[in-house]
Coordinates of N, CA and C in Angstrom, one line a residue:
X27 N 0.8 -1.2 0.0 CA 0.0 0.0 0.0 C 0.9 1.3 0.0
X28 N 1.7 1.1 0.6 CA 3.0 2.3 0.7 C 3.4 2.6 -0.8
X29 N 4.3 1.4 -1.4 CA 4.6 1.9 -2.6 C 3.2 2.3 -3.3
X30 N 2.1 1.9 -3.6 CA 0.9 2.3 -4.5 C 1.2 3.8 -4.6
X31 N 1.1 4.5 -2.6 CA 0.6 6.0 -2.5 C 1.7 6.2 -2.8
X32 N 3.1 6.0 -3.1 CA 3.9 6.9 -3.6 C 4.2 6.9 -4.7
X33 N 3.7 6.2 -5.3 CA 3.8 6.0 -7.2 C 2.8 6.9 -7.5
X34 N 1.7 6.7 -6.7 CA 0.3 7.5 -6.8 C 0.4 9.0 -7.2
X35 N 1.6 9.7 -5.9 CA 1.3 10.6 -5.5 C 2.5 11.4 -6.7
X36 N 3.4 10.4 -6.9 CA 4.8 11.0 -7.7 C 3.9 11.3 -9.3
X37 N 3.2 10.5 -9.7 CA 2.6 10.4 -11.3 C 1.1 11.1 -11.2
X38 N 0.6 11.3 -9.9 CA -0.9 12.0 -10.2 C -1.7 11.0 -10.5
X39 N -1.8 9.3 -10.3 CA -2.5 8.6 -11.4 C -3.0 7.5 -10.3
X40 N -4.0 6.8 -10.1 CA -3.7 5.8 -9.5 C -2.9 4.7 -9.9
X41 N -2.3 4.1 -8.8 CA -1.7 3.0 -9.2 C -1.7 1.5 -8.4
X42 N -2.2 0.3 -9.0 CA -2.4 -1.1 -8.0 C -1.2 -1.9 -8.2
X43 N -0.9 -2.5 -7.3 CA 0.1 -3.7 -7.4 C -0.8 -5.1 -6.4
X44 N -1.3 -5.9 -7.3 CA -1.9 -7.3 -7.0 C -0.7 -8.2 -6.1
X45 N -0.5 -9.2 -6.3 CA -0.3 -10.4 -5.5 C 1.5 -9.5 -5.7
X46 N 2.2 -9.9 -4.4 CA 3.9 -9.5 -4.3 C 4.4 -10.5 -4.0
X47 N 5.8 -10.9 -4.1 CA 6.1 -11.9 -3.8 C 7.9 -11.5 -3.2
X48 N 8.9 -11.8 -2.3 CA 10.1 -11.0 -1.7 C 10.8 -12.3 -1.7
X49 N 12.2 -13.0 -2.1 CA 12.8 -13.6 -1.7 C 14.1 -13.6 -1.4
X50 N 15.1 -13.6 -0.5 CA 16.3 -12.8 -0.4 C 17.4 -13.6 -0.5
X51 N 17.5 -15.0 -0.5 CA 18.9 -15.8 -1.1 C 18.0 -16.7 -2.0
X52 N 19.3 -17.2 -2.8 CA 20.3 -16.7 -3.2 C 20.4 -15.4 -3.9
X53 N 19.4 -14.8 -4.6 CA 19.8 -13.5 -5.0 C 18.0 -13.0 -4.4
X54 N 18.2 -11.3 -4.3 CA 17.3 -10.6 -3.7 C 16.0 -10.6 -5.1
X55 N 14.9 -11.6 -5.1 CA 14.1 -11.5 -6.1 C 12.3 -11.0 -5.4
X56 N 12.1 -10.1 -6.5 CA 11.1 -9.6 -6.4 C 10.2 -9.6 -7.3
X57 N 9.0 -10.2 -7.4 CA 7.7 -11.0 -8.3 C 7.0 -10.1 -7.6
X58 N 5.3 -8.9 -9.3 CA 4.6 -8.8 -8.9 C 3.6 -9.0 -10.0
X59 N 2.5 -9.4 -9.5 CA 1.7 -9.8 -10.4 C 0.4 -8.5 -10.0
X60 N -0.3 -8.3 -11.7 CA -1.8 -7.5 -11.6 C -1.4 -5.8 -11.2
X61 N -0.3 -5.7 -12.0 CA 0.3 -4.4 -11.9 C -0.4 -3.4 -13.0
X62 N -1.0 -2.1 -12.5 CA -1.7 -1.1 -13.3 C -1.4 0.1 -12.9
X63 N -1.0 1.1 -14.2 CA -1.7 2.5 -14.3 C -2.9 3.4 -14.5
X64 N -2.9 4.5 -13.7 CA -4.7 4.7 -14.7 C -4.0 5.7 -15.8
X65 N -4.9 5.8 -16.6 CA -4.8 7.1 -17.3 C -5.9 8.3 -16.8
X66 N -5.6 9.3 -17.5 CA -6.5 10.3 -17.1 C -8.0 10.5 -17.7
X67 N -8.5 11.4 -16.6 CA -10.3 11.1 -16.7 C -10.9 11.0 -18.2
X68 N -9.8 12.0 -19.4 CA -10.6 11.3 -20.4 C -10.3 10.4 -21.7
X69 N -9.4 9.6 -20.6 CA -9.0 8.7 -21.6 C -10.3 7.5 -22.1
X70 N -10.1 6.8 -23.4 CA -10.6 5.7 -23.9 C -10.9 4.6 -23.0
X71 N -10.0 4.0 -21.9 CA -9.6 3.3 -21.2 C -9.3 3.5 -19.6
X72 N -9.9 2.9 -18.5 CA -9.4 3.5 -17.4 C -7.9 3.4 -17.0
X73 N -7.6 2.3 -17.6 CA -5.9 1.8 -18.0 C -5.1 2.4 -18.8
X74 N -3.8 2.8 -18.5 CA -3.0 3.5 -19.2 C -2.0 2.2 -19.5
X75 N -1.6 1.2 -18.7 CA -0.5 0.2 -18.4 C -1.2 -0.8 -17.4
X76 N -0.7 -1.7 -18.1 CA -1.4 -3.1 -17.3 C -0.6 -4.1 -17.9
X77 N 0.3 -4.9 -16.5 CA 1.1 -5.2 -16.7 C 0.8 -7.0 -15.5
X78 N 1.0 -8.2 -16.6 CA 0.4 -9.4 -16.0 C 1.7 -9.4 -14.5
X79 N 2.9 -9.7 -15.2 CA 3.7 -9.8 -14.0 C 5.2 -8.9 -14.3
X80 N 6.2 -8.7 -13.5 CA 6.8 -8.2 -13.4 C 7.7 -9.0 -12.2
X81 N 9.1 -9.1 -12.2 CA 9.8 -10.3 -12.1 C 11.1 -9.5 -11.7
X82 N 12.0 -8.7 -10.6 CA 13.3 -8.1 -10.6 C 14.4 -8.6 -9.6
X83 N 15.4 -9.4 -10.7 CA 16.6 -10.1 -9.7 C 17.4 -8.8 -8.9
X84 N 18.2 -8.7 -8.2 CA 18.8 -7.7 -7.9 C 20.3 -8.2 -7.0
X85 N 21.4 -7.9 -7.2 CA 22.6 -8.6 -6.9 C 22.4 -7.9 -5.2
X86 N 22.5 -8.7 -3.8 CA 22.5 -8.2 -2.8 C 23.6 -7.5 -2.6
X87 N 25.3 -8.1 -2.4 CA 26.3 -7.2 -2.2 C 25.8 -5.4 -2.9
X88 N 25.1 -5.7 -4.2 CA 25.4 -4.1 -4.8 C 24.4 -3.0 -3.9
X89 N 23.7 -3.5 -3.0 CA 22.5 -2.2 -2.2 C 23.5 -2.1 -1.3
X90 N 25.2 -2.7 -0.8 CA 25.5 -2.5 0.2 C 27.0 -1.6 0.0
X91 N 27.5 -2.3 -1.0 CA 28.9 -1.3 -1.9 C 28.7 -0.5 -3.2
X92 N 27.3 -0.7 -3.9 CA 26.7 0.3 -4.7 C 27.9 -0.2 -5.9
X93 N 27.8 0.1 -7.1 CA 26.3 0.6 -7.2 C 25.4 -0.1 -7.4
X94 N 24.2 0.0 -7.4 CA 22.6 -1.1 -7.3 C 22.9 -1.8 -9.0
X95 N 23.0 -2.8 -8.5 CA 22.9 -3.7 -10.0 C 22.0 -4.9 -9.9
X96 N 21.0 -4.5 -11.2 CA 19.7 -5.1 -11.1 C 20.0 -6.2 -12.3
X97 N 20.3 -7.9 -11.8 CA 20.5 -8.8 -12.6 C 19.6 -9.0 -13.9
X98 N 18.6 -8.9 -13.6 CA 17.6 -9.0 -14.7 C 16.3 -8.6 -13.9
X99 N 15.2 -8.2 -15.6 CA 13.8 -7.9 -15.1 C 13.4 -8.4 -16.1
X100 N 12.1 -8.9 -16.1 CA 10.9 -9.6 -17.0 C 10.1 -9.3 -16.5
X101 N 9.4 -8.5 -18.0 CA 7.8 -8.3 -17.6 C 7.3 -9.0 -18.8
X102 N 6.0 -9.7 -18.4 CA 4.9 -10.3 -19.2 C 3.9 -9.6 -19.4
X103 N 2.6 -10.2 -20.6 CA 1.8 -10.1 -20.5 C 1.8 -8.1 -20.6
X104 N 2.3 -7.4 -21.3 CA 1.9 -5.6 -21.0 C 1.2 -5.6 -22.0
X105 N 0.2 -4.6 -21.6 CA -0.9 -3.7 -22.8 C -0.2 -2.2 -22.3
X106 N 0.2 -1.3 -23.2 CA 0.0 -0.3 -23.0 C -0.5 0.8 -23.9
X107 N -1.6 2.1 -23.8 CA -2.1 2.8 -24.4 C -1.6 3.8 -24.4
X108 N -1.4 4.4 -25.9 CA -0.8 6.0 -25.9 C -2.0 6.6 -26.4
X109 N -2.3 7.5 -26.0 CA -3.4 8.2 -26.7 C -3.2 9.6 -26.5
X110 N -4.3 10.5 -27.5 CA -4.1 11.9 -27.6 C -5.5 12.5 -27.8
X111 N -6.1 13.5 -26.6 CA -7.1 14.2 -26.7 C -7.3 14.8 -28.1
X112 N -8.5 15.5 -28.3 CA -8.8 16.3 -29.2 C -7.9 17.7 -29.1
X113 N -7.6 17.8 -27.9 CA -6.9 19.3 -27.3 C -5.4 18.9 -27.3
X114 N -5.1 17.9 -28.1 CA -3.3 17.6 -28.1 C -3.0 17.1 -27.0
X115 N -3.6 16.7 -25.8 CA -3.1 16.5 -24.7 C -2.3 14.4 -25.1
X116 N -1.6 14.5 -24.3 CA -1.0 13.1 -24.2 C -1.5 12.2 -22.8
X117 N -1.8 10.8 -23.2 CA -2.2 10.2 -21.5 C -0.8 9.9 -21.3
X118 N 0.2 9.9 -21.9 CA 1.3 9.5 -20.8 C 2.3 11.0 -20.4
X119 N 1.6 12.0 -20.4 CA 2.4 13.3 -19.3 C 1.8 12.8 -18.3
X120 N 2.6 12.7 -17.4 CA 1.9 12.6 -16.1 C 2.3 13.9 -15.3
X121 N 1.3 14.1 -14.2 CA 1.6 15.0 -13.2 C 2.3 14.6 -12.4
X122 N 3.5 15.4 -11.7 CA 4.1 15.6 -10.4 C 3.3 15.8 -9.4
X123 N 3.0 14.4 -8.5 CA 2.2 15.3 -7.6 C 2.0 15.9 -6.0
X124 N 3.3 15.9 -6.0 CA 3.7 17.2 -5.0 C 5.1 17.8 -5.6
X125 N 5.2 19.2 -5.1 CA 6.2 19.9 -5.8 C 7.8 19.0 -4.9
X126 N 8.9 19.1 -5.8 CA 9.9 18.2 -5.6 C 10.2 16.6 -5.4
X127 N 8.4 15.7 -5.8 CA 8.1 14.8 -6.3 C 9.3 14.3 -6.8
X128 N 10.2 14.7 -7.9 CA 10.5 13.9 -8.7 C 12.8 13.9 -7.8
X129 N 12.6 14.1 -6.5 CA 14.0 14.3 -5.9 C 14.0 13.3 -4.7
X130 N 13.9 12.3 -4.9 CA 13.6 11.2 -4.1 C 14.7 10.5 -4.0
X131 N 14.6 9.4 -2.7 CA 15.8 8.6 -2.0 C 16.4 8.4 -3.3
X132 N 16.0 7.9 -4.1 CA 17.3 7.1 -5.5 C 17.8 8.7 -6.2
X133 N 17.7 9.5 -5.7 CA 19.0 10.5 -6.2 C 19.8 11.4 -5.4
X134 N 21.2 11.9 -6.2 CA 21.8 12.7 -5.2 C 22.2 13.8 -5.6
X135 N 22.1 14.8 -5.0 CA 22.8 16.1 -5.7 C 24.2 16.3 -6.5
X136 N 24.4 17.1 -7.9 CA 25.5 16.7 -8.2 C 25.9 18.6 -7.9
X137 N 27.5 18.7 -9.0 CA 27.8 20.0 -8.5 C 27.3 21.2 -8.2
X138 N 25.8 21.2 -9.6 CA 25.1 22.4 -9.5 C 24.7 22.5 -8.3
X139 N 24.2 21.5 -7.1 CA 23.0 21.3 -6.2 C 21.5 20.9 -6.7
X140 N 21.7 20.4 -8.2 CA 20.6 20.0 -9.1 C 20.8 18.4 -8.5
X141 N 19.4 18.0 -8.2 CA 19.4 16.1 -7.9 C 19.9 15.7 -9.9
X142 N 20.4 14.4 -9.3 CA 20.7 13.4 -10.6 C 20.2 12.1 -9.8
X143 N 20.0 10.9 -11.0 CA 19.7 9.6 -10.4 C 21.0 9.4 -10.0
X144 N 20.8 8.3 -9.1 CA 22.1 7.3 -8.6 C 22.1 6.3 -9.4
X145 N 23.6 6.3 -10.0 CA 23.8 4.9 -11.1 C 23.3 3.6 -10.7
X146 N 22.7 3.0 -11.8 CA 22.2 1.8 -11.9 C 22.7 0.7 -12.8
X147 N 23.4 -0.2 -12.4 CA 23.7 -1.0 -13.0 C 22.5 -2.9 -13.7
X148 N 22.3 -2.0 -15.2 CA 20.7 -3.1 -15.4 C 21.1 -3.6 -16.2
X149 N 20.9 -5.2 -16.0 CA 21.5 -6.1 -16.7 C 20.1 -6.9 -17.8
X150 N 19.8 -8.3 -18.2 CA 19.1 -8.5 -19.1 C 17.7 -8.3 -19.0
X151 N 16.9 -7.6 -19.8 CA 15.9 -7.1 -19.7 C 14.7 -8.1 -20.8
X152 N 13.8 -8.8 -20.1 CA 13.2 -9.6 -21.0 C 11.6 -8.9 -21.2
X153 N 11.0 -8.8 -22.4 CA 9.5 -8.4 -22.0 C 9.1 -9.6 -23.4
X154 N 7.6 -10.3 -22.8 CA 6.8 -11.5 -23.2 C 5.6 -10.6 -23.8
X155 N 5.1 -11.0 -24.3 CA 3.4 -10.3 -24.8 C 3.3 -9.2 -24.4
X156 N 3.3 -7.9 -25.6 CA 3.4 -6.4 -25.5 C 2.8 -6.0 -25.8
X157 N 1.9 -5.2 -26.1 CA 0.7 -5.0 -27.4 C 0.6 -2.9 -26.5
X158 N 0.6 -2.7 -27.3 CA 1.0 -1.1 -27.7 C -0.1 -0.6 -28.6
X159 N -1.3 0.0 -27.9 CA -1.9 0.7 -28.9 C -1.7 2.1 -28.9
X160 N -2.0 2.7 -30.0 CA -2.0 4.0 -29.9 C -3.4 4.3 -30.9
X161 N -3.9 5.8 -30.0 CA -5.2 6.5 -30.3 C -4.9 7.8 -30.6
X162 N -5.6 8.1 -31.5 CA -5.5 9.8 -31.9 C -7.0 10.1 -32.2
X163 N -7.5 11.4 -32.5 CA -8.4 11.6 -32.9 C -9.0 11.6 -34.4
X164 N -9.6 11.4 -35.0 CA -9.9 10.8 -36.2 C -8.7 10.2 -37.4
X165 N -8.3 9.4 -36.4 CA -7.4 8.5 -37.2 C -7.6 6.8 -36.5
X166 N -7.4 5.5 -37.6 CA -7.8 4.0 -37.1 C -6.6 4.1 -35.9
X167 N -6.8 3.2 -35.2 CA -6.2 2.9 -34.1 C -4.8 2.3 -34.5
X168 N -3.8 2.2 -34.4 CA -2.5 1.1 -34.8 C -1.8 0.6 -33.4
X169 N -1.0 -0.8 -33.9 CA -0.7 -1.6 -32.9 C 0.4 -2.1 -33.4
X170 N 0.9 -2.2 -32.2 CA 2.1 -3.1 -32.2 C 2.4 -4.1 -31.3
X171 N 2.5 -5.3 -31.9 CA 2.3 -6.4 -30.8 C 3.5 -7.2 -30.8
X172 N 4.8 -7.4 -29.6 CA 5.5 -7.9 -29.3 C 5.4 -9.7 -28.5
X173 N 6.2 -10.3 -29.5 CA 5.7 -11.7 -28.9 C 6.9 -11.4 -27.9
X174 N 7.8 -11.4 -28.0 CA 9.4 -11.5 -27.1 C 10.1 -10.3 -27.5
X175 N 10.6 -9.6 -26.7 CA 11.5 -8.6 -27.3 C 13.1 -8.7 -25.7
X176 N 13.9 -9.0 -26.2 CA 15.6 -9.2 -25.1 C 16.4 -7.7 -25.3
X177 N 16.5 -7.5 -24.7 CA 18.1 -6.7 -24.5 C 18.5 -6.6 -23.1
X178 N 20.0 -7.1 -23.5 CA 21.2 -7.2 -22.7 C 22.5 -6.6 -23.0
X179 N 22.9 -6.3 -21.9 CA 24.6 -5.5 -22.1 C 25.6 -6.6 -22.8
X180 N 26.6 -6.1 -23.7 CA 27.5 -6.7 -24.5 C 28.6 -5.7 -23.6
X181 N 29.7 -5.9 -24.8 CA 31.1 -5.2 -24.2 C 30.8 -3.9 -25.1
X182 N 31.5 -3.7 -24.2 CA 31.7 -1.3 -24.6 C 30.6 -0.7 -24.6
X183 N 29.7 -1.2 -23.6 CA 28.4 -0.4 -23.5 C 27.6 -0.5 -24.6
X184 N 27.4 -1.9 -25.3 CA 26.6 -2.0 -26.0 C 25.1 -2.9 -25.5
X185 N 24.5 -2.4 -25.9 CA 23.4 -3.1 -25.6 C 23.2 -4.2 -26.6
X186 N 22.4 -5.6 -26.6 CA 22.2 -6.0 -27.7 C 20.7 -6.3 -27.7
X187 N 20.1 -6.2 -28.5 CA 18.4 -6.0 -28.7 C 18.1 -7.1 -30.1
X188 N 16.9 -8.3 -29.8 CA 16.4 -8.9 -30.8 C 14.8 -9.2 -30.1
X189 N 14.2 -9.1 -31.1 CA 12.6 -9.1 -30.9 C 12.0 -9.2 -31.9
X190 N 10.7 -10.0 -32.0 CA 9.6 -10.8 -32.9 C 8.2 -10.1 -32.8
X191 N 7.4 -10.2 -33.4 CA 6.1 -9.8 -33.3 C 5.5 -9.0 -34.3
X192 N 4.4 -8.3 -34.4 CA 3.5 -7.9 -35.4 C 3.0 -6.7 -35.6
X193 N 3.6 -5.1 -36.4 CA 2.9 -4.1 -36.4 C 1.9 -4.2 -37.6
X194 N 0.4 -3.6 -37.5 CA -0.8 -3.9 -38.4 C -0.8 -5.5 -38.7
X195 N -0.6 -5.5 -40.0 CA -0.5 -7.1 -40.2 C 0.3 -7.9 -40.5
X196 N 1.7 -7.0 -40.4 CA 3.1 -7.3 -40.9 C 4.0 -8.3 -39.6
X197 N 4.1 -9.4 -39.5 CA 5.5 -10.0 -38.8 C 6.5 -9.5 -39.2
X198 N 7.1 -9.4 -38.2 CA 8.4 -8.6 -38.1 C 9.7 -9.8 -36.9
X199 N 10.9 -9.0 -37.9 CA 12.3 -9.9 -36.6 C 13.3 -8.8 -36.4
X200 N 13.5 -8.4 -35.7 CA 14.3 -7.5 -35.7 C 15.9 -7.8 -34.4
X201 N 17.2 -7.1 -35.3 CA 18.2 -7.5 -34.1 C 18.7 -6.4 -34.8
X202 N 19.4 -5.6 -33.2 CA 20.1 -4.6 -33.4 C 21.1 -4.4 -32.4
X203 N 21.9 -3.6 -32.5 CA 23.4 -3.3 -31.3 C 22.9 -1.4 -30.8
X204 N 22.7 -1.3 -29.4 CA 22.2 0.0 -29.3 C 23.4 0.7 -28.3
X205 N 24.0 1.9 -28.8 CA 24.7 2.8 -27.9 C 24.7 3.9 -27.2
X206 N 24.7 4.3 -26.3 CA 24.5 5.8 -26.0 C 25.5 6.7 -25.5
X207 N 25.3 7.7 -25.9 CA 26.8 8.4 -25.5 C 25.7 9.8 -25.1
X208 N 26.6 10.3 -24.3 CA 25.6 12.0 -24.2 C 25.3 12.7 -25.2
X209 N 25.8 12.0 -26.5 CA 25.3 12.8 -27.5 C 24.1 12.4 -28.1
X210 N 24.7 11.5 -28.5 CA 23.3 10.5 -29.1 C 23.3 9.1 -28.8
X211 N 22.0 8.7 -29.2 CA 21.7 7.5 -29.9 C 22.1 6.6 -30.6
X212 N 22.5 5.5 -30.9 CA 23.5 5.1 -32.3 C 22.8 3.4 -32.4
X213 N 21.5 3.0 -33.4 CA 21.4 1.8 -33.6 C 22.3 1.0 -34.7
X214 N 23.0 0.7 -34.5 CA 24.3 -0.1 -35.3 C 24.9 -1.5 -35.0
X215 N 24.6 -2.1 -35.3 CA 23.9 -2.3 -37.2 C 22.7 -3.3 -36.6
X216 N 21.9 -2.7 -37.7 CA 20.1 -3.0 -37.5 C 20.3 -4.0 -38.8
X217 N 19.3 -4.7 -38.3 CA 18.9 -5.5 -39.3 C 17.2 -6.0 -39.0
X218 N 16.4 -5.5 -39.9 CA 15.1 -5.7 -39.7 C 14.3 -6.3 -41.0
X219 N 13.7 -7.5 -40.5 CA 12.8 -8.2 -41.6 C 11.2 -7.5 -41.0
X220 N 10.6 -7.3 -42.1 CA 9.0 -7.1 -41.6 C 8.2 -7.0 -42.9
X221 N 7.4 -8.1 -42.9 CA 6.5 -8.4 -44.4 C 7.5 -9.2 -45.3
X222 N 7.6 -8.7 -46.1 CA 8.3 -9.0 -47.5 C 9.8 -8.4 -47.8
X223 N 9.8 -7.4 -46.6 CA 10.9 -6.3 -47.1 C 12.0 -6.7 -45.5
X224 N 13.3 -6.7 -46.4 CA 14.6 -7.0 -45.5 C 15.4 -6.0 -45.5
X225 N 15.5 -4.9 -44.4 CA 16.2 -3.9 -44.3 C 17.6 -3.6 -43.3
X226 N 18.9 -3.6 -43.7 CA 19.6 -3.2 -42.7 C 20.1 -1.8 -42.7
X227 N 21.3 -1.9 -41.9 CA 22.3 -0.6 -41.6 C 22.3 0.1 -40.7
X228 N 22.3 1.6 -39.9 CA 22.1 2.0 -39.0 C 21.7 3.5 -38.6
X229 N 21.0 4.1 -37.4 CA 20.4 4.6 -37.5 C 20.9 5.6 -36.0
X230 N 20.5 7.1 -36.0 CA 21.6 7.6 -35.0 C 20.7 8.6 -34.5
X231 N 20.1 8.9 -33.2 CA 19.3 10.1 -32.6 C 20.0 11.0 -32.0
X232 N 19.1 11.9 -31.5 CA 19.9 12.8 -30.3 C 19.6 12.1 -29.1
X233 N 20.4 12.5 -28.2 CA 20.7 12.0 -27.0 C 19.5 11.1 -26.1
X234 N 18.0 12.1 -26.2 CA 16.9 11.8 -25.6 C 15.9 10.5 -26.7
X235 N 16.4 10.2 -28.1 CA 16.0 9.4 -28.3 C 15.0 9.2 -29.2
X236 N 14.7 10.9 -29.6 CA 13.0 11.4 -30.0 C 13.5 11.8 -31.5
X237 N 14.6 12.5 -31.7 CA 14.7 13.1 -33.2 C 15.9 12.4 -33.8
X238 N 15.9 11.8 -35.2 CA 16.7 11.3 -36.1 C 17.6 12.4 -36.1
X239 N 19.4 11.9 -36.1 CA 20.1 12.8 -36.8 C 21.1 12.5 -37.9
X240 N 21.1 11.0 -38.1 CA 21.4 10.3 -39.8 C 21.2 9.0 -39.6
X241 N 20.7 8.6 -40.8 CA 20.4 7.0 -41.5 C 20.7 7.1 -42.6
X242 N 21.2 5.7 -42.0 CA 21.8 4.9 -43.4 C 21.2 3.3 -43.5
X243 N 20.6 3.0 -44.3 CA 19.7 2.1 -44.5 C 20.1 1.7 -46.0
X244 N 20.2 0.1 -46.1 CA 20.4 -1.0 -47.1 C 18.7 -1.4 -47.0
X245 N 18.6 -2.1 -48.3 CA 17.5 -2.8 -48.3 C 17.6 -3.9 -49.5
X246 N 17.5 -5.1 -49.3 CA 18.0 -5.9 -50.1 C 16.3 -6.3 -50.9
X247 N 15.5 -6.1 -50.1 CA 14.2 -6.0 -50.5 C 13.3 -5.3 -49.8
X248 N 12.8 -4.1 -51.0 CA 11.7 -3.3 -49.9 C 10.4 -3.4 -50.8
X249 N 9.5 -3.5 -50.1 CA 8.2 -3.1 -50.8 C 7.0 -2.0 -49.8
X250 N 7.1 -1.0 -50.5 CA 7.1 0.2 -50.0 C 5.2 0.3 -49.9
X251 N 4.9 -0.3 -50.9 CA 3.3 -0.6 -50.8 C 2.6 -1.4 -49.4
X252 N 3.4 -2.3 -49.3 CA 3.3 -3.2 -48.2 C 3.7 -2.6 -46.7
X253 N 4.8 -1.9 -46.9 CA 4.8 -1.1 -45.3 C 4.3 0.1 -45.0
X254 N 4.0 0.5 -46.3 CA 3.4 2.3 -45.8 C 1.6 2.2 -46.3
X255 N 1.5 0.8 -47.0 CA -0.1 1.2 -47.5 C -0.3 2.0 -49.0
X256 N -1.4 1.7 -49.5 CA -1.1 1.9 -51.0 C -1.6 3.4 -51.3
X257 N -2.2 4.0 -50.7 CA -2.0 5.3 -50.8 C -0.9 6.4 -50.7
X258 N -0.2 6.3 -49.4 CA 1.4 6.9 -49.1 C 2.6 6.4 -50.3
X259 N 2.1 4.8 -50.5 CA 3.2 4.5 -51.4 C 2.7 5.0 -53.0
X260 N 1.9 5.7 -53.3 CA 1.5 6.0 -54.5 C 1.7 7.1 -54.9
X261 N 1.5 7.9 -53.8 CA 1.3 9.4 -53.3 C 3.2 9.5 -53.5
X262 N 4.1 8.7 -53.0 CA 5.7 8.9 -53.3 C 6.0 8.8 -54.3
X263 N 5.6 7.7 -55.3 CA 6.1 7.4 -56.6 C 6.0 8.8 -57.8
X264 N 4.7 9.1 -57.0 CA 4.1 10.0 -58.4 C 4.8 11.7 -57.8
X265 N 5.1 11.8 -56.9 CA 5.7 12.7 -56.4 C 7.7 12.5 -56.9
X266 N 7.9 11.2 -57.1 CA 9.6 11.4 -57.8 C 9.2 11.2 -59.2

């Protein structure tokens, strides 16, 4: 009930956690099942996140000589909804909901006197049945549905990322090497099957993850009809 009202109070949203489960040798494991977000009053859904279980190893020596290193997590079973009012609003801004909310035990002040997180060292990350809808206002709904999606740390801070599953009605496989540096983003080298069309090479953001800042993309077979829909792809041809 503790953590609920402090997730509660930090995001403005309600929040449940069903059945818990604590075991502390050999490694510190924590199981929770019937895990939910709400979204806001006028969302589609009273669920923003709903999540079957949720699974986090955690190495004990690291809560004692730091830094916190979290052996693995698996979550099953997630639905999550992104949606967007008529008024542009988003259900996943959430409110802070008390002022300095967001400067809690897991951070410490750095030189400015500004809080930072305390490093976390997170190791393989598994998520089972994903399904991602998103809503907008007069537009169909689209989905993306993850059967399995892994990523785990490699050498030199790489991440390695491979995942299966289905956007609209296209199966998809995708493996990729992910980097971050303060600068950016860096997916290298991507290799993605989805439909008919087999695309690789790599792809590079700004730091937060949201804006492209170059791609380079191989395609040994694309069919442009098939992933964009025969209108967008018809609407390009006659446009070059």
């Amino acid at each position: 009930a503790l953590l609920e009202a402090e997730v509660a109070e930090a995001t403005g949203r309600e929040f449940t956690l069903g059945e818990m489960d604590l075991e502390l040798l050999p490694a510190l494991r924590f199981v929770a099942h019937g895990i939910s977000l709400a979204g806001p009053n006028w969302g589609s859904e009273p669920q923003m996140l709903q999540l079957g279980t949720l699974e986090a190893v955690v190495k004990p020596t690291s809560l004692l000589f730091g830094p916190p290193q979290i052996e693995s997590i698996t979550l099953e079973d997630v639905v999550l909804l992104l949606e967007t009012d008529s008024s542009g609003d988003l259900n996943w801004s959430l409110d802070q909901g008390v002022a300095g909310a967001g400067k809690g035990a897991g951070e410490q002040p750095d030189e400015s006197g500004l809080s930072r997180p305390m490093p976390v060292k997170l190791g393989k990350v598994t998520i089972s049945h994903l399904l991602v809808k998103r809503r907008q206002p007069g537009k169909a709904e689209q989905q993306l549905a993850l059967d399995e999606l892994v990523i785990k740390p490699e050498d030199a801070g790489v991440m390695e990322l491979a995942g299966s599953g289905k956007v609209r009605s296209l199966v998809f496989d995708v493996a990729a090497g992910l980097a971050q540096s303060s600068e950016e983003l860096a997916i290298n080298p991507l290799q993605l099957r989805i439909g008919s069309s087999d695309i690789g090479g790599n792809i590079r953001l700004d730091s937060d993850g949201f804006r492209l800042t170059r791609v380079d993309l191989t395609s040994k077979k694309l069919d442009l009809t098939e992933l964009l829909g025969e209108e967008w792809a018809g609407a390009t041809s006659g446009d070059g």
